[in-house]
Amino acid sequence: MRSVAFNLSSPKSTELVLLGVVWCFIFPYNSKQDQSQQCKLIPGSMTLPVLEKKGDIILGGLFSLHDMVVEPSLSFTSSPPPEQCTRFNFRTFRWMQTMIFAIEEINRDGKLLPNITLGYRIYDSCSTPHQALKAAMELVGSERSSEVEGETQSKGTCRGTIPALIGDGGSTQSLVVARFLGVFHVLVISPAVTMPSDFFQVDALVQLVMHFGWTWVGVIAGDDAYGLGGANIFADEVRKLGACVALHEVIPKNRAQTTISSIVSKIRSSGARVILVFAVEQDAAALFDEVLREGLTGIQWLASEAWSTAAILSTPKKHHHILQGSMGFAIRRAHIPGLQEFLLHLHPSSPDALGDPFLIPFWEEVFQCRLGVQAEGQEHNIEGKPPCSGAEDLGSVTNIYSDVSQLRISYNVYKAVYAIVHALKAMRSCVKGNGPFPQQACPDEDNIQPWQFLHYIQGVEYLNSFGDETKFDENGDPAAMYDLVNWQLRPDGEMELVTIGKFDETTTGGKQKLQIQEHIIEWNGNQTEIPLSVCSSICPPSTRKAIRPNFPICCHDCVVCTADAIECVRCLSEFWSNAERTACIPKQVEFLSYSSTMGITLMAISLIGSFCTCVVAFIFSCHRATPIVKANNSELSFLLLFSLTLCFLCSLTFIGRPTEWSCMLRHTAFGITFVLCISCVLGKTIVVLMAFRSTLPGINVIKWFGPAQQKAIITFCTLVQVIICAVWLVVAPPTPHQLMPRKSIILLCSEGSPVAFALVLSYIGLLACLCLVLAFLARKLPDNFNEARLIAFSMLIFCAVWIAFVPAYIKVFAILASSYGLLGCIFAPKCYIILLRPEKNTWKHLMSKSATDKF
């Protein structure tokens, strides 16, 4: 036998169990080989019941149609305890019939594989690795383990070989069969590749737990690859997110009552209100039977996909009061047209039923009778069941077999058959010289290698007849989409599976993968509030957490805070604790607002100063032709009055709630307007000084300080400050800042860059000192023309004000005080002469004193 080995040792193998559906394998019929060289089946060698139908290509299936019961052994013996297949499973029987329905649908259509008929060969694994392995041996062509009546098998006889075997209905069975077939170099796949990986399901369950804030969660796992793997991953992931696992137990495969009773006792003592059961439905049923027996209530059960829609749990009313409100993720359901009619058409007398070893057990289980047994027969007396004729109607019985309202795994069986057929179609459509394999080769139809068939399976992408797309990502996984179902009890006493949300792994664009409609959820015990499942409640104010020794981090005690206590629950910085330390009170937000008394006062002072400056400007404008206005450089006087108006107004930017724009404006406006103001004063001082110095013999510098030069001095001095402020705003602009004393939050503006702020103030101080020095030098010039004494006095006031107020960060007071000082010292005496002593506002009066002093 020539093929390629493929082991299911990756996580992908365990995902197939949960969805646990079907094995499918391919038996290609090679009509080109000599019939004498083909393998022949030994008559009577089939030891397991098999349902088969001939075809050009055979699809095989292995379903857990029964549960296996192991009789307990009271002593250690050399032989294992006997096994029995019991309790017929209607749900998996529906999966098997769905596979047959899909095959017959493809045969009728004839478009996917023209002139080719599909057949099938189906076994019952009886839910055990032993039975699954036995079926695998039948399929790969192993010989009987013993000879019949001393006869040996001839060398020319062997069983049919398998190039590929796909999947199983249980993780443990899947792994056992995969390892066994790896020895025979047989490719193992599964139609469950149409289902998402269990890693996505675990991710969905973790997000569900985090969404509802459950930090103390119990985990119960089935004793198989599916349950153990999924539960371990879940426990690891929730711990990473800060939650804790209250207990982590395993349901044994023999389902011993003493062991399960111990698990129930641990659930009761753990205090966890939320328990995840990651197991197949048979294991979950054993757990809930014991929960019911011991009267454990008030638990919010979370279901893994394997039992979230299981009828053996939702149908018996005995489980309703403990499972009501349970929730879990399920494969997205779908409607398969024509399936229900096909299921109900099944009948023991139909031609297709001939040779079906599973139909009679199914029929007898449905109608609780013995098929083909007369009333007086011995079997009737032994079984205690009435006889049935086979004329009964399946449509008259309501059970999970005929219920197509929750087609989830059945739908994936349906898609799996189509995925295999699409892969076969793609292989048959390969054009030589344009194939997907090395040297653009196509697979040999007479000798298809397993790795070649795997390539085509992973490349399947199709849209079925009712618009559902099947495709796989780069990892070979289909899109992970689940329904979140909630078990709700209807008024008629029946359990209804209500879809309350969904999980979509493909969600992008910032949307949540998990979406839940919380308003339609019914919790366990008909509660309307989300159940609380925590080891310890949140510590109230005035207490601190004290970790319990030898307990998970989620468990703690709340200790009252004392003077030397550590790790107490502190109020946030925006709050302060009351005297009793039982509540956090919001701090009062404080800033210089327009509505406060101080804000109104400062605003009034600022507007009055601006108004007074405008009045002075108006007076000077009306008397601009008088000697006192002309003698004091009217252009510089008007520019100085304009800058003083801006100085008064810029103080308003310091009032109001600080914002990014107001913080930048208040500092830069203040710096530029004051430099403009002092530059004008500096210009006036230089003009006065040079005007009188130029009258000395041999000195004629006044020509260098005309109107154009005065404007240049002012422009240059102001431009330096503008550059400093621009760099300040680009590098580290002023921003809003909070000071937080104990009971209040003070909003103010930080300087952003202390260096830049210091440069702005230093530059203003430099110009002010320069004005003061020049004014001091001109103090003895003739009084009638001389502004030097007034300028010197105003600069003294200016420097004193800023030295007093700036260190205390009361800039607005400094701005108003210095502005009033300049306005009063420089312009008040002139206004006095203009308005009240007009006789002194003459050239004669001004020149007389000047002439006297000069000589």
Short mmCIF file of C-alpha atoms in Angstrom, two decimals, residues 193 235 416 448 549 598 627 637 796:
data_model
loop_
_atom_site.label_atom_id
_atom_site.label_comp_id
_atom_site.label_asym_id
_atom_site.label_seq_id
_atom_site.Cartn_x
_atom_site.Cartn_y
_atom_site.Cartn_z
CA VAL A 193 -13.16 20.84 8.94
CA ALA A 235 -8.69 27.93 32.69
CA ALA A 416 -18.69 18.05 4.95
CA ILE A 448 -4.24 9.62 -5.53
CA PRO A 549 -3.19 32.63 52.69
CA MET A 598 -13.04 88.25 42.26
CA PRO A 627 2.26 122.38 22.34
CA SER A 637 1.97 108.73 22.69
CA LEU A 796 9.88 102.15 39.36
#
